[in-house]
mmCIF file of C-alpha atoms and ligand atoms in Angstrom:
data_model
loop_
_atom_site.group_PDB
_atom_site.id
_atom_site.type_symbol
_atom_site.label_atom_id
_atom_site.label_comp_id
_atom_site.label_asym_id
_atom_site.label_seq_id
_atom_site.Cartn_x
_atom_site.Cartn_y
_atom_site.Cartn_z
ATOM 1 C CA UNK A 21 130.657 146.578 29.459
ATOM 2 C CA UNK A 22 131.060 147.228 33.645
ATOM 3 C CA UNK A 23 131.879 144.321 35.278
ATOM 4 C CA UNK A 24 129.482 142.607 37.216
ATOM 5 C CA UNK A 25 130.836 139.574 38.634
ATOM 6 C CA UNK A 26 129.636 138.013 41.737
ATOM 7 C CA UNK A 27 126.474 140.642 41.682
ATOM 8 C CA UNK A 28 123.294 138.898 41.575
ATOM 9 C CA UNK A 29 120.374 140.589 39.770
ATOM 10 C CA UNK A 30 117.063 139.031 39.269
ATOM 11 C CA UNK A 31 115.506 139.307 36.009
ATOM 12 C CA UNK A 32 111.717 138.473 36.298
ATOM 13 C CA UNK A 33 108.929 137.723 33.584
ATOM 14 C CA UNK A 34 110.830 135.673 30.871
ATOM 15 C CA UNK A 35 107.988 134.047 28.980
ATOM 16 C CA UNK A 36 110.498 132.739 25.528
ATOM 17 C CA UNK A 37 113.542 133.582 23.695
ATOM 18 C CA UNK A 38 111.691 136.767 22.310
ATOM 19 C CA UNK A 39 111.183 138.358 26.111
ATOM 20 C CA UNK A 40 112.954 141.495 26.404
ATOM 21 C CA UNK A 41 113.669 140.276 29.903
ATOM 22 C CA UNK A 42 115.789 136.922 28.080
ATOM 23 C CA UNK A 43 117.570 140.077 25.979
ATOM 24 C CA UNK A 44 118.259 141.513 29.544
ATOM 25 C CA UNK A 45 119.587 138.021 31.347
ATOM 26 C CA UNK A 46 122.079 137.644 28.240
ATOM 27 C CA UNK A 47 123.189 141.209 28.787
ATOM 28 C CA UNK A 48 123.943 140.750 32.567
ATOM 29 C CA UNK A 49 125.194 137.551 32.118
ATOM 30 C CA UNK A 50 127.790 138.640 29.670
ATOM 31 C CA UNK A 51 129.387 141.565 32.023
ATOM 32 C CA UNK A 52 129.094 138.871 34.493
ATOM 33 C CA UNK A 53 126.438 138.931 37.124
ATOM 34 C CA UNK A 54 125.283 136.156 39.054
ATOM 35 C CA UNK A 55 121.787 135.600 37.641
ATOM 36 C CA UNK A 56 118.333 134.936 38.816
ATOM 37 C CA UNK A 57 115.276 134.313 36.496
ATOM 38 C CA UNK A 58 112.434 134.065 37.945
ATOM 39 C CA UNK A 59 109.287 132.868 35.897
ATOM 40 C CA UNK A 60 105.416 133.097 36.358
ATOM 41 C CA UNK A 61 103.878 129.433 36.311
ATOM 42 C CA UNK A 62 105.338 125.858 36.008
ATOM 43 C CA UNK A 63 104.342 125.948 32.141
ATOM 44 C CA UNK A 64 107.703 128.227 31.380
ATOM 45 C CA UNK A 65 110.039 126.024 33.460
ATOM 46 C CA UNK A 66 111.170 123.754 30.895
ATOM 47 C CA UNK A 67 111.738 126.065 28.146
ATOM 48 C CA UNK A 68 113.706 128.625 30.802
ATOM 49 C CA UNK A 69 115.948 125.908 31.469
ATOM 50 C CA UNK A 70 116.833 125.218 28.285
ATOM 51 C CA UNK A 71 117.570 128.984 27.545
ATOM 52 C CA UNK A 72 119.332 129.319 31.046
ATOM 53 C CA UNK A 73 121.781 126.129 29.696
ATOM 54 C CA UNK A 74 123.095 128.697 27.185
ATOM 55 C CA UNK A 75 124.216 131.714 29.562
ATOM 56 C CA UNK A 76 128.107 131.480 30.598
ATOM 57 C CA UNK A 77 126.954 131.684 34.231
ATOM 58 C CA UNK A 78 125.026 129.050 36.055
ATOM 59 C CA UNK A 79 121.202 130.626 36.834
ATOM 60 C CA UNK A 80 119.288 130.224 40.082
ATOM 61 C CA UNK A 81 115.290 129.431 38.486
ATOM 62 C CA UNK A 82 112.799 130.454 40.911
ATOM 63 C CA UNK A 83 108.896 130.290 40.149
ATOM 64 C CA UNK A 84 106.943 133.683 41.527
ATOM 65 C CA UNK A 85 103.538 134.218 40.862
ATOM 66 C CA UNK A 86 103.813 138.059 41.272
ATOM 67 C CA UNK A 87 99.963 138.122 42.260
ATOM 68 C CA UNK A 88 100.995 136.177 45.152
ATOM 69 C CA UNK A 89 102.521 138.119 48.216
ATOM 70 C CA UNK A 90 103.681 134.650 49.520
ATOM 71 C CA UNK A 91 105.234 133.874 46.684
ATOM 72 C CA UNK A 92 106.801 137.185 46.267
ATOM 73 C CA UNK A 93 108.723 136.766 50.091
ATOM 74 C CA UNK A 94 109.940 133.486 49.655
ATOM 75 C CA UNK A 95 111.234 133.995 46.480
ATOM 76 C CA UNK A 96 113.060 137.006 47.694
ATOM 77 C CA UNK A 97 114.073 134.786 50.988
ATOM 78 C CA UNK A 98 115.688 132.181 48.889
ATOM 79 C CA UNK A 99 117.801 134.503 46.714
ATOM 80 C CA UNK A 100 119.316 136.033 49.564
ATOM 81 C CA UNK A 101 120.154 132.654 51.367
ATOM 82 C CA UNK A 102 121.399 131.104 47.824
ATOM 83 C CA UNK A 103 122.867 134.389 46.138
ATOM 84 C CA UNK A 104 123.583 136.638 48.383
ATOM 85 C CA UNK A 105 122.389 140.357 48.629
ATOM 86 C CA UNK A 106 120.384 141.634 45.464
ATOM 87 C CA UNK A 107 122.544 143.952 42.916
ATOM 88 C CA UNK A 108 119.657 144.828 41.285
ATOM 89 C CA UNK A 109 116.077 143.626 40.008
ATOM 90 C CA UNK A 110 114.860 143.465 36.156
ATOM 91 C CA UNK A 111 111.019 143.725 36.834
ATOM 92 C CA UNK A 112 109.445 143.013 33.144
ATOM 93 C CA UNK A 113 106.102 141.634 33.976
ATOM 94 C CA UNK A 114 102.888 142.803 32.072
ATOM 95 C CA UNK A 115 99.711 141.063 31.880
ATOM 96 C CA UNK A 116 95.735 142.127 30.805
ATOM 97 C CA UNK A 117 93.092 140.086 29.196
ATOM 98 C CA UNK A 118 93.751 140.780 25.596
ATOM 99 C CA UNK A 119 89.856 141.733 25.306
ATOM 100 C CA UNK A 120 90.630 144.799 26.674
ATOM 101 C CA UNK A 121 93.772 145.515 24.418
ATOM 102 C CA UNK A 122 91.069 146.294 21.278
ATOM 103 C CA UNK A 123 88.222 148.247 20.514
ATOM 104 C CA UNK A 124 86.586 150.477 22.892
ATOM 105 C CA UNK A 125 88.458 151.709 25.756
ATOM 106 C CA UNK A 126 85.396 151.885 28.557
ATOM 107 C CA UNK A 127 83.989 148.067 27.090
ATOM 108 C CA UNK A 128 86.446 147.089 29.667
ATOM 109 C CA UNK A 129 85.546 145.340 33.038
ATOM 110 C CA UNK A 130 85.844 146.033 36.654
ATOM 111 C CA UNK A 131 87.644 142.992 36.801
ATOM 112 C CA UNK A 132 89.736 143.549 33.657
ATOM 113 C CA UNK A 133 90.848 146.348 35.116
ATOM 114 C CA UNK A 134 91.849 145.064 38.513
ATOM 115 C CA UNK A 135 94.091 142.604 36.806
ATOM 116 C CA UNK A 136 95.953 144.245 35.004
ATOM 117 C CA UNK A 137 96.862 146.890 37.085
ATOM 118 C CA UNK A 138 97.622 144.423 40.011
ATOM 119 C CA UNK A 139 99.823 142.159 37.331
ATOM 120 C CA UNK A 140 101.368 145.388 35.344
ATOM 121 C CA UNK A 141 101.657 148.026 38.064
ATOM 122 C CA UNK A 142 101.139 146.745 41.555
ATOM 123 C CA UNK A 143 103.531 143.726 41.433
ATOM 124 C CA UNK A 144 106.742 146.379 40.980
ATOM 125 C CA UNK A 145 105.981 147.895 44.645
ATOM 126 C CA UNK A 146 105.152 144.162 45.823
ATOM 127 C CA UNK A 147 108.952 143.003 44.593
ATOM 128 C CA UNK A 148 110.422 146.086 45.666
ATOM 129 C CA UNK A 149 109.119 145.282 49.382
ATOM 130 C CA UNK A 150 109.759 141.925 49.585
ATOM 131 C CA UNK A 151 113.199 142.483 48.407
ATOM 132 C CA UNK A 152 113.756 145.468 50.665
ATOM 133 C CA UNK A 153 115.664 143.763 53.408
ATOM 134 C CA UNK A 154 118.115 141.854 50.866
ATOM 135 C CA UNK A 155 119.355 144.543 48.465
ATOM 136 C CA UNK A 156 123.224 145.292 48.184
ATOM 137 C CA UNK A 157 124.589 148.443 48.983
ATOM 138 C CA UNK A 158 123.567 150.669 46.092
ATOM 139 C CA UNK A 159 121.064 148.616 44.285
ATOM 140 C CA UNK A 160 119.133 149.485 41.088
ATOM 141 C CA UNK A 161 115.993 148.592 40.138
ATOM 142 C CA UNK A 162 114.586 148.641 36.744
ATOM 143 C CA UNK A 163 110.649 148.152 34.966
ATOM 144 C CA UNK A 164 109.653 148.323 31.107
ATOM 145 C CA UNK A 165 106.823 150.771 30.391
ATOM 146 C CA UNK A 166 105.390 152.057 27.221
ATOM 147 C CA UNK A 167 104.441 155.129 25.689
ATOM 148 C CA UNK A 168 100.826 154.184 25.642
ATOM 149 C CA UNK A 169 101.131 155.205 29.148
ATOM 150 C CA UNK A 170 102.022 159.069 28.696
ATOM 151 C CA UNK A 171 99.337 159.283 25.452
ATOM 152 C CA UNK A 172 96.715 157.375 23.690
ATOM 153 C CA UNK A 173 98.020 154.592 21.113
ATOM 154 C CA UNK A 174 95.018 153.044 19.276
ATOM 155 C CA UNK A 175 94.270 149.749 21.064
ATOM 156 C CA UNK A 176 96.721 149.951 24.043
ATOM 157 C CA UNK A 177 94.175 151.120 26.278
ATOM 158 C CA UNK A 178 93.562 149.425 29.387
ATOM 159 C CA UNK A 179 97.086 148.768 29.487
ATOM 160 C CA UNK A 180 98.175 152.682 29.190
ATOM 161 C CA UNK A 181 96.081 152.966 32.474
ATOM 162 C CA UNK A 182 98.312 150.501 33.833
ATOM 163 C CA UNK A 183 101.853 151.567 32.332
ATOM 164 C CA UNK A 184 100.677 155.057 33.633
ATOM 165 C CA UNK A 185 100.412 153.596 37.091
ATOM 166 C CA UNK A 186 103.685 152.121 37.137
ATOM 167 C CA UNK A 187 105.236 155.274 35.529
ATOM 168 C CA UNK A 188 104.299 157.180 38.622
ATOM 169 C CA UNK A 189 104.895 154.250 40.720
ATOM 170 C CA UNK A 190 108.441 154.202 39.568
ATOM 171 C CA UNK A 191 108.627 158.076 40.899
ATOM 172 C CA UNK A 192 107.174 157.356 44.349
ATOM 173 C CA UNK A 193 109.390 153.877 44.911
ATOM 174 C CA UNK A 194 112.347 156.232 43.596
ATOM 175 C CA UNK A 195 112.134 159.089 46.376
ATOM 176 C CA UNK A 196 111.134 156.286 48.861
ATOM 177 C CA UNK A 197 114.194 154.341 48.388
ATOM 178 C CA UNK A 198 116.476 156.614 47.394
ATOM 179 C CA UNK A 199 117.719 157.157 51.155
ATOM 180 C CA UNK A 200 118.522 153.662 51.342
ATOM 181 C CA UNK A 201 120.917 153.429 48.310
ATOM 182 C CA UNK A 202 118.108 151.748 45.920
ATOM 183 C CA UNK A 203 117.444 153.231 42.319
ATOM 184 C CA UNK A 204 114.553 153.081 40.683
ATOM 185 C CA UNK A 205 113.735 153.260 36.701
ATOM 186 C CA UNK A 206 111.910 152.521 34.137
ATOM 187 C CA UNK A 207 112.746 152.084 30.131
ATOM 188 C CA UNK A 208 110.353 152.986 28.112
ATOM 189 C CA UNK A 209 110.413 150.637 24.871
ATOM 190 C CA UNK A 210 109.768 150.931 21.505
ATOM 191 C CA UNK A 211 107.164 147.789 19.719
ATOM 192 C CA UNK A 212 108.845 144.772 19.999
ATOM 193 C CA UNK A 213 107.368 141.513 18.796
ATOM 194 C CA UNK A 214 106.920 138.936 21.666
ATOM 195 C CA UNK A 215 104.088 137.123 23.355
ATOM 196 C CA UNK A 216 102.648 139.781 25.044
ATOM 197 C CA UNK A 217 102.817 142.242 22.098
ATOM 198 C CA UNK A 218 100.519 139.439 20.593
ATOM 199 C CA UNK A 219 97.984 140.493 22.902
ATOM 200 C CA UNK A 220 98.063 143.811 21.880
ATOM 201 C CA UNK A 221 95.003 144.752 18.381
ATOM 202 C CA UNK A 222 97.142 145.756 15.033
ATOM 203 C CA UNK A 223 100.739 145.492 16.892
ATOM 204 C CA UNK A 224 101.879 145.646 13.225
ATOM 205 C CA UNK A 225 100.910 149.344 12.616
ATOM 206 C CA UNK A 226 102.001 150.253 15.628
ATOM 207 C CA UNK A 227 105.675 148.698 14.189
ATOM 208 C CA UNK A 228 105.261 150.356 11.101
ATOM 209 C CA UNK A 229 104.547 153.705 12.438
ATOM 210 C CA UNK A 230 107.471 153.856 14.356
ATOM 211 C CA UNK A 231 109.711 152.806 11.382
ATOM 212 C CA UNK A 232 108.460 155.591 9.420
ATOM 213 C CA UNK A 233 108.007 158.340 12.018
ATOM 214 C CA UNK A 234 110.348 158.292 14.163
ATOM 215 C CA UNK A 235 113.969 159.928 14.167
ATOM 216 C CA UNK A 236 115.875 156.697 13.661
ATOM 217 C CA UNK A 237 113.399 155.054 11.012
ATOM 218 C CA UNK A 238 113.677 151.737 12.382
ATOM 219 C CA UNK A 239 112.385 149.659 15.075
ATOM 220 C CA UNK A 240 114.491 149.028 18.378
ATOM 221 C CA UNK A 241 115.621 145.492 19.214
ATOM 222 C CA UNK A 242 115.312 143.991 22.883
ATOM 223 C CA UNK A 243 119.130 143.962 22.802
ATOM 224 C CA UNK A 244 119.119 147.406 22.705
ATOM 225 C CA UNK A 245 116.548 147.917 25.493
ATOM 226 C CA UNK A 246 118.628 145.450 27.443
ATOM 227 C CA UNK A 247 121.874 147.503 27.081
ATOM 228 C CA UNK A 248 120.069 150.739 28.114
ATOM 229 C CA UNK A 249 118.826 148.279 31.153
ATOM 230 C CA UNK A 250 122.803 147.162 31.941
ATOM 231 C CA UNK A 251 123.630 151.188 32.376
ATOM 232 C CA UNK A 252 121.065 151.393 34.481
ATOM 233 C CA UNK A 253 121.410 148.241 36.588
ATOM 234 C CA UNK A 254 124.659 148.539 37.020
ATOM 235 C CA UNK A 255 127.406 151.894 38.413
ATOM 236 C CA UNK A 256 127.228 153.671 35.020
ATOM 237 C CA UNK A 257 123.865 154.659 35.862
ATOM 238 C CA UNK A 258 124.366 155.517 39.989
ATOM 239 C CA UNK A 259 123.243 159.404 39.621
ATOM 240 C CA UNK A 260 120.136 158.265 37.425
ATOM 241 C CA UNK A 261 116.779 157.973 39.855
ATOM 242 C CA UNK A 262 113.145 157.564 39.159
ATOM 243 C CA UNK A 263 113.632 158.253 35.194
ATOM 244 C CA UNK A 264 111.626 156.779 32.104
ATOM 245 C CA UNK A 265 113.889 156.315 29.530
ATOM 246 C CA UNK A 266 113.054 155.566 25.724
ATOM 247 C CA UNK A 267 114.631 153.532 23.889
ATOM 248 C CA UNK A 268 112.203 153.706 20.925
ATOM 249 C CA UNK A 269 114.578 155.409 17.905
ATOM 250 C CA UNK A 270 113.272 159.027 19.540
ATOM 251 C CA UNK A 271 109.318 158.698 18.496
ATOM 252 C CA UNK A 272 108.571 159.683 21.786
ATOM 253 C CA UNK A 273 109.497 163.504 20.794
ATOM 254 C CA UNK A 274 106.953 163.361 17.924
HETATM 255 O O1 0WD B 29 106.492 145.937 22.443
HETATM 256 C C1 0WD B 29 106.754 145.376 23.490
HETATM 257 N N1 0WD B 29 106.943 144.065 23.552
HETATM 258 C C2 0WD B 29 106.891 146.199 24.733
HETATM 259 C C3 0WD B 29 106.854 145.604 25.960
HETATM 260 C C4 0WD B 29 107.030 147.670 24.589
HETATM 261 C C5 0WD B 29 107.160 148.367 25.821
HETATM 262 C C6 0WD B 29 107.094 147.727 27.030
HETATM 263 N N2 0WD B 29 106.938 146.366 27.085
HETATM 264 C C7 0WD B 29 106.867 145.743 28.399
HETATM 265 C C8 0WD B 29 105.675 144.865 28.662
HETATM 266 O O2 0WD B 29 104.498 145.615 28.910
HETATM 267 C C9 0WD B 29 106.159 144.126 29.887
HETATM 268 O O3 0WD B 29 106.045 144.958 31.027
HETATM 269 O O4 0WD B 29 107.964 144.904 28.588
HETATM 270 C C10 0WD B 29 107.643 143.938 29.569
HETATM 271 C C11 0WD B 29 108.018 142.569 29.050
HETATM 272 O O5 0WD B 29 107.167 142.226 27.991
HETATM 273 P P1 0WD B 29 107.577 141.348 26.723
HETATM 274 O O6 0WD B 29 108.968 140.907 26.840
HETATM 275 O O7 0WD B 29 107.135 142.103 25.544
HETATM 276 O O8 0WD B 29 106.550 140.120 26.820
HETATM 277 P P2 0WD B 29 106.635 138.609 27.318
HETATM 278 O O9 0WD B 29 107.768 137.906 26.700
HETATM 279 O O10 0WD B 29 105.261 138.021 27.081
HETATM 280 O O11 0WD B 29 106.874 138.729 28.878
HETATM 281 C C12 0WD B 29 105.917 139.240 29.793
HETATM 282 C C13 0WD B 29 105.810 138.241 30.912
HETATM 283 C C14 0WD B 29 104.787 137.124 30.807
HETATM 284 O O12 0WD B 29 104.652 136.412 29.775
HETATM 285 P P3 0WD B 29 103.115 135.884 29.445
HETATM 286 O O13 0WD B 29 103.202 135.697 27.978
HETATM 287 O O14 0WD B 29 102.897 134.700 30.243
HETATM 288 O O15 0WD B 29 102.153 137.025 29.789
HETATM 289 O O16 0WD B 29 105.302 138.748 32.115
HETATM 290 C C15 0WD B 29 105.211 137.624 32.959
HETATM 291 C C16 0WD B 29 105.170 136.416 32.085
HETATM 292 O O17 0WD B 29 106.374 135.731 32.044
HETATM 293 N N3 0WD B 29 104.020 137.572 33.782
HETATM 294 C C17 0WD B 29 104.087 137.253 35.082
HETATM 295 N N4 0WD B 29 105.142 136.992 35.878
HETATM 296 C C18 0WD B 29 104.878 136.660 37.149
HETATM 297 N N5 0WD B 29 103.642 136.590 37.649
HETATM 298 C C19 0WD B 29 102.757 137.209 35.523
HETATM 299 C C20 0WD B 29 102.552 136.863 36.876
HETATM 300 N N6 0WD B 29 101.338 136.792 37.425
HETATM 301 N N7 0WD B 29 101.932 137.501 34.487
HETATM 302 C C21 0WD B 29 102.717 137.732 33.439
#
């Protein structure tokens, strides 16, 4: 592993032990960073403390509503005057009304739609803004996206518009910030069961498709999305700029 120590990255949208952005706080925290976790509503307080209480490092727990631009500042504000400048930022922060994660693609609403793609896509520029003025010398920034973004997968629809969005997103922040030292990626992950894959109709095919498709025939584990996140977040990954990634056991190619 690269040594992190005394770098502070944030790591935003741990819901539960199954996030893939808990996979990626245990990753940094074992090369060393300085973490901070940053969660969406008072609900998932209690239960990130008690996962925080097991990293070696001692985490900084901020609350951030990322559909809140006030929120989104002084959050950013308060990890610079408590950790310093910003390393780099785990963005890993989905959300759309599981209604529209089913069934017809166009049954969605207006409103639906708006969500989502403010919660899924919008909120990685928001971050990236608000944490513009804090970030380290060559900082990297990383989001998760799917392949339901780059083609249809059965039920994923509302939320391909959205990964799409941040997919392209991820290209304009890239050539934007690239000028002032700041990378910007995505990974691409294979199904993994968590909360929000709940949310997504017959996640369980779309596991067992991938185990017998793809090159690897298996499923990826958030541990291994999280390592491909620690080359990216940290020097291994400093010629690497406004790239998707996928970690998925190559079904992608398919
Ligand atoms: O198969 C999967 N699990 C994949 C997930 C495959 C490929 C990509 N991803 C993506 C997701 O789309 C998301 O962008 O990875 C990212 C992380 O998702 P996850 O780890 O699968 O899911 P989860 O543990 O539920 O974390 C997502 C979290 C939310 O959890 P809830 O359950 O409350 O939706 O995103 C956060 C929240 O912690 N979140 C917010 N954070 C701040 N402000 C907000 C918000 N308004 N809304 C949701």
């Amino acid at each position: 592993y690269p040594t992190l120590t005394n770098k502070t990255y944030v790591v935003m949208g741990i819901a539960n032990k199954r996030s893939i952005a808990w996979a990626i706080a245990k990753t940094l925290d074992a090369a060393g960073a300085k973490l901070v976790l940053t969660y969406a509503a008072e609900r998932f307080k209690s239960g990130l403390e008690s996962l925080a209480a097991d990293l070696n490092g001692e985490a900084l727990l901020l609350e951030c509503d990322v559909t809140n631009d006030a929120a989104i500042d002084t959050t950013f504000r308060t990890i610079h005057e408590q950790a310093g400048p910003i390393q780099g930022i785990a963005h890993s922060i989905a959300f759309a009304d599981k209604e529209a994660l089913r069934g017809e693609f166009s049954e969605m609403t207006r409103g639906q739609f708006a969500q989502a793609l403010d919660i899924s896509a919008y909120s990685l520029t928001a971050v990236v803004k608000a944490a513009k003025p804090y970030f380290a010398q060559d900082a990297s920034v990383i989001t998760l996206t799917y392949l339901g973004g780059e083609r249809v997968v059965p039920n994923y629809n509302l939320m391909g518009v959205a990964k799409a969005a941040l997919d392209s997103s991820v290209k304009y922040l890239a050539n934007e910030y690239g000028p002032h030292g700041v990378r910007v990626n995505a990974i691409s992950a294979g199904p993994i069961r968590t909360l929000s894959a709940k949310g997504v109709g017959d996640f369980n095919s779309i596991l067992s498709e991938l185990e017998q498709k793809a090159p690897l025939r298996r499923n990826v584990s958030a541990e291994e999305v999280a390592s491909t996140g620690l080359f990216l977040l940290s020097s291994m990954g400093s010629g690497v700029t406004g790239e998707v990634i996928h970690v998925d056991s190559g079904y992608h190619i398919l």
